[in-house]
């Protein structure tokens, strides 16, 4: 095991710069916001099958509700979060709003944990900046994750 | 005239008539890879025999209602014949919204409530305001309280004085139950078993097994011990939906510390993940989110308030929301706030019996309040004045 590590000479491995590392971190955080990591099971179904149930619904509720007014209505109801946030930024008014309410960075120093086992870590991978706690974890990190996909 | 109270959350909707009990129902649609043609809405989740690889369609994104198509389908189901059978012409609705809700969402909400569903009257309010109302009902000698609402999408800390929220003190931490579950999925997928698709199952694991540690570094050291001395480690039996319907945590007596288990069950061995995951609520920087945790944000919020009110806020801290159910959450918040607060102030942290439904209970009390009629906006008001009515609500 030790000889495998020694052959990964530091001068031969690629080293990521801080901008790339920051981008990777942002990518990881955004991935944590996802609802689903798999694809929609309905994505591959033909459109025809999905039309049928809607026909029944319209018959029942035709009396009760005002029909929604078509495209303009639907367009307004389909903005995604990013669009709403940009709108909000444009119309910023005095006083507290969504953006000012966000918590500030902590005054305490950041704690670091090994990317492999989760225990407190003291060392950083030279190439990609990931944390590790011991030589065994470094080995696992090099074999599985280090630079395996790049931003 | 009946009143329907709906705490419209990003994960669950707490809904019920003000004279009846509350029901907690998932506020989303599901699709399963086994039952391909059907989309399940809200509590139809119970009909799915095999919730593995369940695909969620949530109307909320980052805590704000963006997808009205899905929300309307869920509401159609809840207000319809199978659930609450709402008679719109005779019902007023109390509905919750997040803090600093965007104007276009508020307008859409008005339109949908009054023009599509045609409720007789509506009251839009923040969930924290309902919790504060409930708290002041029980403690009517207190003037101020500070509500910590730690939910699915984020955590809000909001100070209330004499029943009104203090906007300058509202603080939002972008860590919620969703982040905790996704993080847990990632670390389990890396260390043991690929579970990135299994949101429903891992959410159950998180609720059963995770706890908030009182002494983080001490627990880390205990977790590094081997064999029986490791009091932190637990084995969790995953469901296979044929014989084992729901996953459960193996009790310590049955655990096999050396070697493998003889039975064919799939086991997850959880060690430091048990307390490292909820730790993110207290230190979001652990994962790289540069924000302060709940205790620091509490102290920060209170410091923005006028000096004479500060001791009152420290005495009335209320924890609500799903994340408050982690074992040890209340004690940890107390310990950290006590350490950060000035020594002469008295600190008191309250964890209600049911943190998830606390805001709903506040809504129920509000509906029974004699001033309720003046607080709502009726459909006639809306039709005359249009969207100007939102000024009355001040969300």
Short mmCIF file of C-alpha atoms in Angstrom, two decimals:
data_model
loop_
_atom_site.label_atom_id
_atom_site.label_comp_id
_atom_site.label_asym_id
_atom_site.label_seq_id
_atom_site.Cartn_x
_atom_site.Cartn_y
_atom_site.Cartn_z
CA UNK A 1 0.00 0.00 0.00
CA UNK A 2 2.75 2.44 0.92
CA UNK A 3 4.69 1.90 -2.32
CA UNK A 4 1.57 2.71 -4.38
CA UNK A 5 1.36 6.07 -2.62
CA UNK A 6 5.03 6.88 -2.99
CA UNK A 7 4.88 6.38 -6.75
CA UNK A 8 2.36 9.17 -7.05
CA UNK A 9 5.13 11.70 -7.15
CA UNK A 10 3.89 15.22 -6.33
CA UNK A 11 5.53 16.69 -9.39
CA UNK A 12 3.61 14.34 -11.70
CA UNK A 13 0.11 15.07 -10.29
CA UNK A 14 -1.95 17.98 -11.46
CA UNK A 15 -2.60 20.66 -8.89
CA UNK A 16 -5.86 22.63 -9.02
CA UNK A 17 -5.71 26.34 -8.35
CA UNK A 18 -7.91 28.08 -5.82
CA UNK A 19 -10.45 29.35 -8.38
CA UNK A 20 -11.11 25.81 -9.60
CA UNK A 21 -11.32 24.56 -6.03
CA UNK A 22 -13.86 27.25 -5.23
CA UNK A 23 -15.91 26.30 -8.29
CA UNK A 24 -15.88 22.65 -7.24
CA UNK A 25 -17.07 23.59 -3.77
CA UNK A 26 -19.91 25.70 -5.18
CA UNK A 27 -20.88 22.83 -7.47
CA UNK A 28 -21.00 20.44 -4.51
CA UNK A 29 -23.17 22.81 -2.48
CA UNK A 30 -25.58 23.30 -5.36
CA UNK A 31 -25.87 19.55 -5.77
CA UNK A 32 -27.04 19.37 -2.18
CA UNK A 33 -30.04 21.52 -3.06
CA UNK A 34 -31.38 19.08 -5.65
CA UNK A 35 -34.75 17.39 -5.08
CA UNK A 36 -33.95 14.22 -6.97
CA UNK A 37 -30.80 12.55 -8.18
CA UNK A 38 -32.50 10.21 -10.59
CA UNK A 39 -34.49 10.97 -13.73
CA UNK A 40 -38.21 11.37 -13.89
CA UNK A 41 -39.77 7.92 -14.45
CA UNK A 42 -42.38 9.57 -16.66
CA UNK A 43 -39.87 11.24 -18.91
CA UNK A 44 -39.74 8.45 -21.43
CA UNK A 45 -43.48 7.85 -21.71
CA UNK A 46 -45.22 8.93 -24.91
CA UNK A 47 -47.29 12.09 -24.59
CA UNK A 48 -50.59 10.45 -25.59
CA UNK A 49 -50.84 8.37 -22.45
CA UNK A 50 -50.71 11.42 -20.22
CA UNK A 51 -53.52 13.28 -22.01
CA UNK A 52 -56.31 10.92 -20.98
CA UNK A 53 -56.74 11.69 -17.25
CA UNK A 54 -56.94 15.44 -17.81
CA UNK A 55 -59.98 15.13 -20.02
CA UNK A 56 -62.02 13.70 -17.14
CA UNK A 57 -60.97 16.40 -14.72
CA UNK A 58 -62.19 19.19 -16.96
CA UNK A 59 -65.66 17.72 -17.20
CA UNK A 60 -66.12 17.61 -13.44
CA UNK A 61 -64.80 20.97 -12.43
CA UNK A 62 -66.00 23.01 -15.37
CA UNK A 63 -68.91 24.43 -13.40
CA UNK A 64 -67.05 25.49 -10.30
CA UNK A 65 -64.03 27.44 -11.33
CA UNK A 66 -63.25 30.32 -13.56
CA UNK A 67 -61.15 28.94 -16.36
CA UNK A 68 -57.59 30.04 -16.09
CA UNK A 69 -56.88 32.64 -18.66
CA UNK A 70 -54.45 30.81 -20.84
CA UNK A 71 -50.85 31.53 -21.58
CA UNK A 72 -50.28 34.76 -19.67
CA UNK A 73 -51.52 33.19 -16.47
CA UNK A 74 -49.45 30.07 -16.83
CA UNK A 75 -46.33 31.99 -17.72
CA UNK A 76 -46.50 34.01 -14.55
CA UNK A 77 -47.01 30.91 -12.48
CA UNK A 78 -43.99 29.14 -13.85
CA UNK A 79 -41.06 31.31 -12.92
CA UNK A 80 -38.26 29.46 -11.32
CA UNK A 81 -36.48 30.62 -8.20
CA UNK A 82 -33.59 32.25 -10.00
CA UNK A 83 -35.92 34.49 -12.02
CA UNK A 84 -37.79 35.54 -8.87
CA UNK A 85 -34.56 36.38 -7.13
CA UNK A 86 -33.42 38.58 -9.99
CA UNK A 87 -36.75 40.39 -9.98
CA UNK A 88 -36.38 40.98 -6.29
CA UNK A 89 -32.89 42.36 -6.71
CA UNK A 90 -34.12 44.84 -9.28
CA UNK A 91 -36.91 46.16 -7.14
CA UNK A 92 -34.88 46.50 -3.96
CA UNK A 93 -36.46 48.90 -1.50
CA UNK A 94 -35.41 50.38 1.81
CA UNK A 95 -35.29 48.22 4.86
CA UNK A 96 -34.87 44.51 5.40
CA UNK A 97 -35.61 42.15 2.53
CA UNK A 98 -34.79 38.59 1.45
CA UNK A 99 -31.17 39.37 0.68
CA UNK A 100 -30.36 41.29 3.86
CA UNK A 101 -32.00 38.64 6.04
CA UNK A 102 -29.38 36.05 5.13
CA UNK A 103 -27.12 35.05 8.03
CA UNK A 104 -23.64 36.48 8.11
CA UNK A 105 -20.47 34.38 8.09
CA UNK A 106 -19.61 32.87 11.42
CA UNK A 107 -17.03 34.48 13.68
CA UNK A 108 -15.72 31.04 14.68
CA UNK A 109 -13.04 29.40 12.53
CA UNK A 110 -14.11 26.68 10.11
CA UNK A 111 -13.64 23.06 11.24
CA UNK A 112 -12.41 20.49 8.76
CA UNK A 113 -13.36 16.86 8.44
CA UNK A 114 -11.83 14.02 6.49
CA UNK A 115 -13.65 13.56 3.18
CA UNK A 116 -13.37 9.78 3.51
CA UNK A 117 -14.21 8.85 7.09
CA UNK A 118 -15.67 12.02 8.61
CA UNK A 119 -13.39 12.38 11.61
CA UNK A 120 -11.53 15.64 12.26
CA UNK A 121 -8.75 16.11 9.74
CA UNK A 122 -5.43 17.87 9.86
CA UNK A 123 -4.09 17.46 6.34
CA UNK A 124 -5.05 18.59 2.85
CA UNK A 125 -4.65 16.77 -0.44
CA UNK A 126 -1.99 18.51 -2.53
CA UNK A 127 -3.81 18.15 -5.83
CA UNK A 128 -7.43 18.93 -5.13
CA UNK A 129 -7.62 20.40 -1.65
CA UNK A 130 -9.77 17.71 -0.04
CA UNK A 131 -9.16 16.98 3.63
CA UNK A 132 -7.94 13.70 5.07
CA UNK A 133 -7.02 12.46 8.52
CA UNK A 134 -4.52 9.65 7.95
CA UNK A 135 -2.45 7.99 5.24
CA UNK A 136 -5.02 5.22 4.72
CA UNK A 137 -7.74 7.75 3.99
CA UNK A 138 -5.40 9.56 1.60
CA UNK A 139 -4.95 6.29 -0.27
CA UNK A 140 -8.70 5.77 -0.55
CA UNK A 141 -9.14 9.37 -1.67
CA UNK A 142 -6.55 9.06 -4.44
CA UNK A 143 -8.05 5.83 -5.70
CA UNK A 144 -11.64 6.95 -5.74
CA UNK A 145 -12.19 10.65 -5.91
CA UNK A 146 -9.16 12.79 -6.47
CA UNK A 147 -9.44 14.60 -9.80
CA UNK A 148 -11.82 11.95 -11.05
CA UNK A 149 -14.08 14.54 -12.48
CA UNK A 150 -13.09 18.11 -13.19
CA UNK A 151 -15.12 21.26 -13.33
CA UNK B 1 -68.57 30.20 8.48
CA UNK B 2 -65.85 27.65 9.04
CA UNK B 3 -62.14 28.37 9.00
CA UNK B 4 -59.57 26.15 7.40
CA UNK B 5 -56.05 26.52 8.77
CA UNK B 6 -53.31 25.50 6.33
CA UNK B 7 -49.64 25.70 7.32
CA UNK B 8 -48.25 25.38 3.80
CA UNK B 9 -44.77 23.98 4.28
CA UNK B 10 -42.21 22.92 1.71
CA UNK B 11 -42.18 19.33 2.93
CA UNK B 12 -45.52 18.79 4.68
CA UNK B 13 -48.75 20.72 4.78
CA UNK B 14 -50.38 20.90 8.19
CA UNK B 15 -54.07 21.27 7.44
CA UNK B 16 -57.31 21.07 9.36
CA UNK B 17 -60.49 22.92 10.18
CA UNK B 18 -60.17 25.12 13.23
CA UNK B 19 -62.71 23.03 15.12
CA UNK B 20 -61.07 19.70 14.26
CA UNK B 21 -57.67 18.07 14.52
CA UNK B 22 -54.64 18.72 12.35
CA UNK B 23 -53.39 16.35 9.65
CA UNK B 24 -49.79 16.34 8.49
CA UNK B 25 -49.69 15.52 4.79
CA UNK B 26 -46.75 15.56 2.34
CA UNK B 27 -46.98 18.64 0.14
CA UNK B 28 -45.73 17.19 -3.12
CA UNK B 29 -46.33 14.61 -5.83
CA UNK B 30 -44.56 11.29 -6.16
CA UNK B 31 -43.68 9.03 -9.03
CA UNK B 32 -42.52 5.50 -8.63
CA UNK B 33 -40.44 3.55 -11.11
CA UNK B 34 -42.48 0.41 -10.51
CA UNK B 35 -45.97 1.90 -10.94
CA UNK B 36 -45.08 3.83 -14.04
CA UNK B 37 -48.24 5.48 -15.23
CA UNK B 38 -49.53 7.03 -12.08
CA UNK B 39 -48.54 10.19 -10.29
CA UNK B 40 -49.37 10.08 -6.59
CA UNK B 41 -50.44 13.23 -4.83
CA UNK B 42 -49.85 14.08 -1.18
CA UNK B 43 -51.09 11.35 1.14
CA UNK B 44 -51.55 8.84 -1.69
CA UNK B 45 -47.99 7.96 -0.69
CA UNK B 46 -49.51 5.32 1.59
CA UNK B 47 -50.80 3.46 -1.47
CA UNK B 48 -47.32 2.92 -2.84
CA UNK B 49 -46.15 -0.53 -1.83
CA UNK B 50 -42.56 -0.10 -2.92
CA UNK B 51 -41.21 3.40 -2.16
CA UNK B 52 -37.70 2.66 -3.39
CA UNK B 53 -36.24 5.15 -5.83
CA UNK B 54 -39.21 7.44 -5.25
CA UNK B 55 -39.18 10.57 -7.43
CA UNK B 56 -40.31 13.74 -5.67
CA UNK B 57 -41.98 16.67 -7.40
CA UNK B 58 -41.97 19.59 -4.98
CA UNK B 59 -43.80 22.86 -5.61
CA UNK B 60 -41.27 24.70 -3.45
CA UNK B 61 -37.77 25.66 -4.44
CA UNK B 62 -35.40 26.99 -1.77
CA UNK B 63 -38.41 27.47 0.44
CA UNK B 64 -40.53 29.59 -1.90
CA UNK B 65 -43.56 28.45 -3.88
CA UNK B 66 -42.53 28.50 -7.53
CA UNK B 67 -44.36 25.62 -9.14
CA UNK B 68 -48.06 26.44 -9.00
CA UNK B 69 -49.06 23.54 -11.26
CA UNK B 70 -48.00 21.01 -8.66
CA UNK B 71 -49.28 23.07 -5.74
CA UNK B 72 -52.69 23.40 -7.33
CA UNK B 73 -52.87 19.66 -7.89
CA UNK B 74 -52.03 19.00 -4.25
CA UNK B 75 -54.54 21.58 -3.08
CA UNK B 76 -57.23 20.17 -5.41
CA UNK B 77 -56.70 16.84 -3.73
CA UNK B 78 -56.72 18.28 -0.20
CA UNK B 79 -59.74 20.53 -0.72
CA UNK B 80 -61.69 17.94 -2.72
CA UNK B 81 -64.07 15.11 -2.01
CA UNK B 82 -61.51 12.65 -0.68
CA UNK B 83 -60.07 14.83 2.02
CA UNK B 84 -61.56 17.98 3.49
CA UNK B 85 -64.53 18.56 1.17
CA UNK B 86 -64.20 22.30 1.38
CA UNK B 87 -67.26 24.43 0.70
CA UNK B 88 -65.46 27.48 -0.62
CA UNK B 89 -68.31 29.94 -0.43
CA UNK B 90 -68.60 29.37 3.29
CA UNK B 91 -64.97 29.01 4.32
CA UNK B 92 -62.19 31.39 5.29
CA UNK B 93 -58.64 30.20 5.02
CA UNK B 94 -55.57 30.96 7.12
CA UNK B 95 -52.50 30.17 5.03
CA UNK B 96 -48.81 30.54 5.87
CA UNK B 97 -46.00 31.95 3.79
CA UNK B 98 -42.24 32.25 4.30
CA UNK B 99 -40.67 35.49 5.49
CA UNK B 100 -39.95 38.13 2.83
CA UNK B 101 -42.06 36.30 0.30
CA UNK B 102 -41.62 37.63 -3.23
CA UNK B 103 -44.25 40.01 -4.51
CA UNK B 104 -45.13 37.97 -7.57
CA UNK B 105 -45.71 34.89 -5.43
CA UNK B 106 -47.95 36.87 -3.10
CA UNK B 107 -49.96 38.17 -6.04
CA UNK B 108 -50.29 34.69 -7.52
CA UNK B 109 -51.44 33.41 -4.15
CA UNK B 110 -54.14 36.09 -3.95
CA UNK B 111 -55.34 35.24 -7.43
CA UNK B 112 -55.46 31.54 -6.86
CA UNK B 113 -57.21 31.76 -3.50
CA UNK B 114 -59.84 34.26 -4.57
CA UNK B 115 -60.36 33.70 -8.26
CA UNK B 116 -59.71 30.05 -8.74
CA UNK B 117 -60.79 28.49 -5.47
CA UNK B 118 -63.07 31.38 -4.50
CA UNK B 119 -62.64 31.29 -0.75
CA UNK B 120 -64.85 33.67 1.11
CA UNK B 121 -62.00 35.28 3.04
CA UNK B 122 -58.29 34.73 3.48
CA UNK B 123 -55.54 35.57 5.90
CA UNK B 124 -51.94 35.21 4.74
CA UNK B 125 -49.44 35.17 7.57
CA UNK B 126 -45.95 33.94 8.45
CA UNK B 127 -45.78 30.60 10.21
CA UNK B 128 -43.61 32.12 12.91
CA UNK B 129 -46.30 34.69 13.70
CA UNK B 130 -48.73 31.87 14.40
CA UNK B 131 -46.18 30.19 16.68
CA UNK B 132 -45.63 33.49 18.51
CA UNK B 133 -49.38 33.92 18.94
CA UNK B 134 -49.61 30.43 20.39
CA UNK B 135 -46.71 31.12 22.75
CA UNK B 136 -48.17 34.40 24.00
CA UNK B 137 -51.47 32.63 24.63
CA UNK B 138 -49.79 30.32 27.11
CA UNK B 139 -47.49 32.92 28.61
CA UNK B 140 -49.55 36.07 28.61
CA UNK B 141 -47.29 37.93 31.00
CA UNK B 142 -44.43 37.91 28.48
CA UNK B 143 -44.02 40.75 26.02
CA UNK B 144 -41.37 39.44 23.65
CA UNK B 145 -40.34 36.12 22.25
CA UNK B 146 -37.98 34.89 19.57
CA UNK B 147 -39.12 32.05 17.31
CA UNK B 148 -36.65 29.61 15.73
CA UNK B 149 -38.39 27.84 12.84
CA UNK B 150 -36.07 25.11 11.56
CA UNK B 151 -37.79 23.41 8.67
CA UNK B 152 -37.18 21.63 5.42
CA UNK B 153 -35.69 24.40 3.30
CA UNK B 154 -34.03 26.76 5.76
CA UNK B 155 -34.09 28.03 9.33
CA UNK B 156 -35.53 31.39 10.26
CA UNK B 157 -34.97 33.25 13.48
CA UNK B 158 -37.60 35.93 14.05
CA UNK B 159 -38.09 38.18 17.08
CA UNK B 160 -41.62 39.16 18.06
CA UNK B 161 -42.62 41.98 20.34
CA UNK B 162 -46.22 42.47 21.46
CA UNK B 163 -47.38 40.17 18.68
CA UNK B 164 -45.59 42.01 15.86
CA UNK B 165 -42.51 40.73 14.10
CA UNK B 166 -39.38 42.85 14.17
CA UNK B 167 -38.17 42.78 10.59
CA UNK B 168 -34.66 44.02 11.36
CA UNK B 169 -33.98 41.00 13.48
CA UNK B 170 -35.11 38.30 11.08
CA UNK B 171 -32.22 36.03 10.16
CA UNK B 172 -32.20 33.18 7.65
CA UNK B 173 -29.78 30.25 7.72
CA UNK B 174 -29.85 28.27 4.51
CA UNK B 175 -29.64 24.89 6.22
CA UNK B 176 -32.75 22.76 6.51
CA UNK B 177 -33.91 19.15 6.65
CA UNK B 178 -33.42 18.77 2.91
CA UNK B 179 -29.76 19.66 3.13
CA UNK B 180 -29.25 17.28 6.04
CA UNK B 181 -30.87 14.38 4.19
CA UNK B 182 -28.94 15.05 0.99
CA UNK B 183 -25.68 15.27 2.87
CA UNK B 184 -26.41 12.02 4.68
CA UNK B 185 -27.18 10.36 1.34
CA UNK B 186 -23.86 11.56 -0.06
CA UNK B 187 -21.75 10.28 2.78
CA UNK B 188 -23.51 6.92 2.94
CA UNK B 189 -23.16 6.57 -0.83
CA UNK B 190 -19.46 7.24 -0.62
CA UNK B 191 -18.71 5.07 2.40
CA UNK B 192 -21.09 2.15 2.19
CA UNK B 193 -23.93 1.77 -0.26
CA UNK B 194 -25.28 3.82 -3.17
CA UNK B 195 -28.45 5.46 -1.87
CA UNK B 196 -28.58 8.72 -3.80
CA UNK B 197 -32.00 7.85 -5.22
CA UNK B 198 -33.54 6.80 -1.91
CA UNK B 199 -34.66 10.08 -0.39
CA UNK B 200 -37.64 8.60 1.41
CA UNK B 201 -35.69 5.77 3.04
CA UNK B 202 -32.72 7.89 4.12
CA UNK B 203 -35.04 10.53 5.51
CA UNK B 204 -36.41 7.81 7.75
CA UNK B 205 -32.87 6.81 8.74
CA UNK B 206 -32.08 10.41 9.63
CA UNK B 207 -35.19 10.73 11.79
CA UNK B 208 -34.61 7.42 13.59
CA UNK B 209 -30.93 7.47 14.25
CA UNK B 210 -29.46 11.00 14.21
CA UNK B 211 -29.10 13.05 17.34
CA UNK B 212 -27.49 16.33 18.38
CA UNK B 213 -24.41 15.76 20.48
CA UNK B 214 -23.83 17.82 23.62
CA UNK B 215 -20.06 17.57 23.42
CA UNK B 216 -18.94 17.26 19.83
CA UNK B 217 -15.24 16.44 20.19
CA UNK B 218 -15.87 13.98 23.00
CA UNK B 219 -18.40 12.11 20.86
CA UNK B 220 -15.92 12.10 17.99
CA UNK B 221 -13.36 10.39 20.22
CA UNK B 222 -15.86 7.80 21.42
CA UNK B 223 -16.82 7.07 17.82
CA UNK B 224 -13.22 6.22 17.04
CA UNK B 225 -13.11 3.37 19.56
CA UNK B 226 -13.45 -0.20 18.35
CA UNK B 227 -15.96 -2.88 19.21
CA UNK B 228 -18.22 -2.69 22.23
CA UNK B 229 -16.63 0.44 23.68
CA UNK B 230 -17.98 2.48 20.78
CA UNK B 231 -21.25 3.67 22.26
CA UNK B 232 -22.09 5.80 19.23
CA UNK B 233 -22.19 3.18 16.50
CA UNK B 234 -25.54 1.73 15.48
CA UNK B 235 -26.67 -0.68 12.80
CA UNK B 236 -29.73 0.21 10.80
CA UNK B 237 -31.75 -2.44 8.97
CA UNK B 238 -32.89 -1.21 5.58
CA UNK B 239 -36.38 -2.12 4.36
CA UNK B 240 -36.72 -4.46 1.44
CA UNK B 241 -40.47 -3.83 1.10
CA UNK B 242 -41.35 -7.50 0.97
CA UNK B 243 -40.73 -8.80 4.47
CA UNK B 244 -39.43 -5.63 6.13
CA UNK B 245 -41.80 -2.78 5.34
CA UNK B 246 -40.07 -0.08 7.28
CA UNK B 247 -36.45 0.28 8.29
CA UNK B 248 -35.49 0.21 11.94
CA UNK B 249 -32.44 0.59 14.12
CA UNK B 250 -31.09 -2.61 15.65
CA UNK B 251 -30.99 -2.44 19.45
CA UNK B 252 -27.52 -2.60 20.95
CA UNK B 253 -28.00 -6.07 22.45
CA UNK B 254 -28.50 -7.64 19.04
CA UNK B 255 -25.57 -5.93 17.39
CA UNK B 256 -22.75 -8.05 16.08
CA UNK B 257 -19.51 -6.14 16.53
CA UNK B 258 -17.18 -8.67 15.01
CA UNK B 259 -17.85 -10.28 11.69
CA UNK B 260 -20.94 -10.28 9.54
CA UNK B 261 -24.59 -10.87 10.26
CA UNK B 262 -26.03 -14.28 9.42
CA UNK B 263 -29.42 -13.07 8.21
CA UNK B 264 -29.98 -11.67 4.74
CA UNK B 265 -30.89 -8.13 5.75
CA UNK B 266 -29.14 -5.09 4.34
CA UNK B 267 -27.42 -3.23 7.15
CA UNK B 268 -26.09 0.30 7.31
CA UNK B 269 -23.46 0.91 9.92
CA UNK B 270 -23.72 4.48 11.21
CA UNK B 271 -20.98 5.94 13.30
CA UNK B 272 -20.03 9.61 13.42
CA UNK B 273 -22.72 10.42 10.80
CA UNK B 274 -25.26 10.14 13.60
CA UNK B 275 -24.22 13.42 15.18
CA UNK B 276 -22.12 15.02 12.42
CA UNK B 277 -25.17 15.53 10.19
CA UNK B 278 -27.34 17.54 12.66
CA UNK B 279 -24.18 19.44 13.64
CA UNK B 280 -24.61 21.32 10.37
CA UNK B 281 -27.45 23.27 11.97
CA UNK B 282 -25.01 24.59 14.55
CA UNK B 283 -21.98 24.97 12.27
CA UNK B 284 -22.93 25.33 8.59
CA UNK B 285 -19.26 26.02 7.93
CA UNK B 286 -18.54 22.31 8.49
CA UNK B 287 -19.75 21.68 5.00
CA UNK B 288 -18.56 24.94 3.46
CA UNK B 289 -21.64 27.15 3.84
CA UNK B 290 -20.25 30.44 5.15
CA UNK B 291 -23.06 31.30 7.55
CA UNK B 292 -23.43 31.28 11.30
CA UNK B 293 -25.22 28.48 13.10
CA UNK B 294 -28.44 28.68 15.12
CA UNK B 295 -27.02 29.77 18.52
CA UNK B 296 -24.81 32.49 17.02
CA UNK B 297 -27.61 33.75 14.80
CA UNK B 298 -29.94 33.90 17.82
CA UNK B 299 -27.50 36.06 19.74
CA UNK B 300 -26.84 38.16 16.66
CA UNK B 301 -30.57 38.74 16.11
CA UNK B 302 -31.16 39.68 19.72
CA UNK B 303 -28.27 42.13 19.65
CA UNK B 304 -29.94 44.00 16.82
CA UNK B 305 -32.96 44.67 19.04
CA UNK B 306 -33.28 47.67 21.39
CA UNK B 307 -31.33 47.17 24.60
CA UNK B 308 -34.22 47.24 27.01
CA UNK B 309 -35.93 44.35 25.20
CA UNK B 310 -32.92 42.04 25.03
CA UNK B 311 -33.34 40.28 28.40
CA UNK B 312 -36.95 39.51 27.48
CA UNK B 313 -35.91 37.83 24.26
CA UNK B 314 -33.37 35.63 26.02
CA UNK B 315 -36.05 34.46 28.42
CA UNK B 316 -38.44 33.40 25.65
CA UNK B 317 -36.77 31.34 22.95
CA UNK B 318 -39.19 28.99 21.17
CA UNK B 319 -38.03 26.11 18.95
CA UNK B 320 -40.39 24.99 16.17
CA UNK B 321 -40.11 23.07 12.94
CA UNK B 322 -39.21 19.49 12.10
CA UNK B 323 -35.51 19.76 12.94
CA UNK B 324 -36.35 20.57 16.55
CA UNK B 325 -37.30 16.91 16.98
CA UNK B 326 -33.67 15.72 16.99
CA UNK B 327 -32.87 14.29 20.44
CA UNK B 328 -30.69 16.74 22.34
CA UNK B 329 -31.55 19.74 20.15
CA UNK B 330 -33.08 21.83 22.89
CA UNK B 331 -30.32 21.17 25.41
CA UNK B 332 -27.62 22.01 22.92
CA UNK B 333 -29.27 25.30 21.90
CA UNK B 334 -29.62 26.19 25.59
CA UNK B 335 -26.00 25.36 26.34
CA UNK B 336 -24.61 27.39 23.45
CA UNK B 337 -26.84 30.41 23.95
CA UNK B 338 -26.07 30.39 27.67
CA UNK B 339 -22.38 30.48 26.84
CA UNK B 340 -22.77 33.37 24.38
CA UNK B 341 -25.31 35.47 26.28
CA UNK B 342 -24.25 38.01 28.93
CA UNK B 343 -24.08 36.45 32.37
CA UNK B 344 -26.69 38.68 34.01
CA UNK B 345 -29.48 37.67 31.59
CA UNK B 346 -31.70 34.70 32.22
CA UNK B 347 -31.87 32.25 29.31
CA UNK B 348 -34.82 29.96 28.72
CA UNK B 349 -35.39 27.74 25.67
CA UNK B 350 -38.79 26.15 25.15
CA UNK B 351 -39.40 23.07 23.02
CA UNK B 352 -43.15 22.50 22.58
CA UNK B 353 -44.78 19.08 22.73
CA UNK B 354 -45.27 19.03 18.97
CA UNK B 355 -42.90 21.42 17.16
CA UNK B 356 -44.24 20.57 13.72
CA UNK B 357 -47.86 21.44 14.45
CA UNK B 358 -47.15 24.37 16.80
CA UNK B 359 -47.78 26.97 14.12
CA UNK B 360 -51.00 25.22 13.09
CA UNK B 361 -52.20 25.31 16.69
CA UNK B 362 -51.48 29.04 16.67
CA UNK B 363 -53.62 29.34 13.56
CA UNK B 364 -56.43 27.50 15.29
CA UNK B 365 -56.29 29.90 18.24
CA UNK B 366 -56.23 32.85 15.89
CA UNK B 367 -59.33 31.62 14.09
CA UNK B 368 -61.16 31.49 17.42
CA UNK B 369 -60.00 35.00 18.33
CA UNK B 370 -62.81 37.61 18.31
CA UNK B 371 -60.65 40.00 16.25
CA UNK B 372 -60.25 37.47 13.47
CA UNK B 373 -62.94 39.04 11.29
CA UNK B 374 -60.97 42.29 11.07
CA UNK B 375 -57.70 40.58 10.20
CA UNK B 376 -58.90 38.71 7.14
CA UNK B 377 -59.48 40.09 3.66
CA UNK B 378 -62.79 39.08 2.12
CA UNK B 379 -63.35 38.25 -1.48
CA UNK B 380 -65.35 41.46 -2.01
CA UNK B 381 -62.41 43.49 -0.71
CA UNK B 382 -60.10 41.78 -3.15
CA UNK B 383 -62.41 42.26 -6.09
CA UNK B 384 -62.74 45.96 -5.37
CA UNK B 385 -59.16 46.80 -4.51
CA UNK B 386 -57.06 44.19 -6.21
CA UNK B 387 -53.54 43.52 -5.08
CA UNK B 388 -53.33 46.56 -2.79
CA UNK B 389 -54.72 44.36 -0.07
CA UNK B 390 -51.35 42.74 0.37
CA UNK B 391 -50.25 45.77 2.31
CA UNK B 392 -52.59 44.69 5.07
CA UNK B 393 -50.78 41.41 5.45
CA UNK B 394 -47.22 42.75 5.58
CA UNK B 395 -45.39 39.54 4.75
#
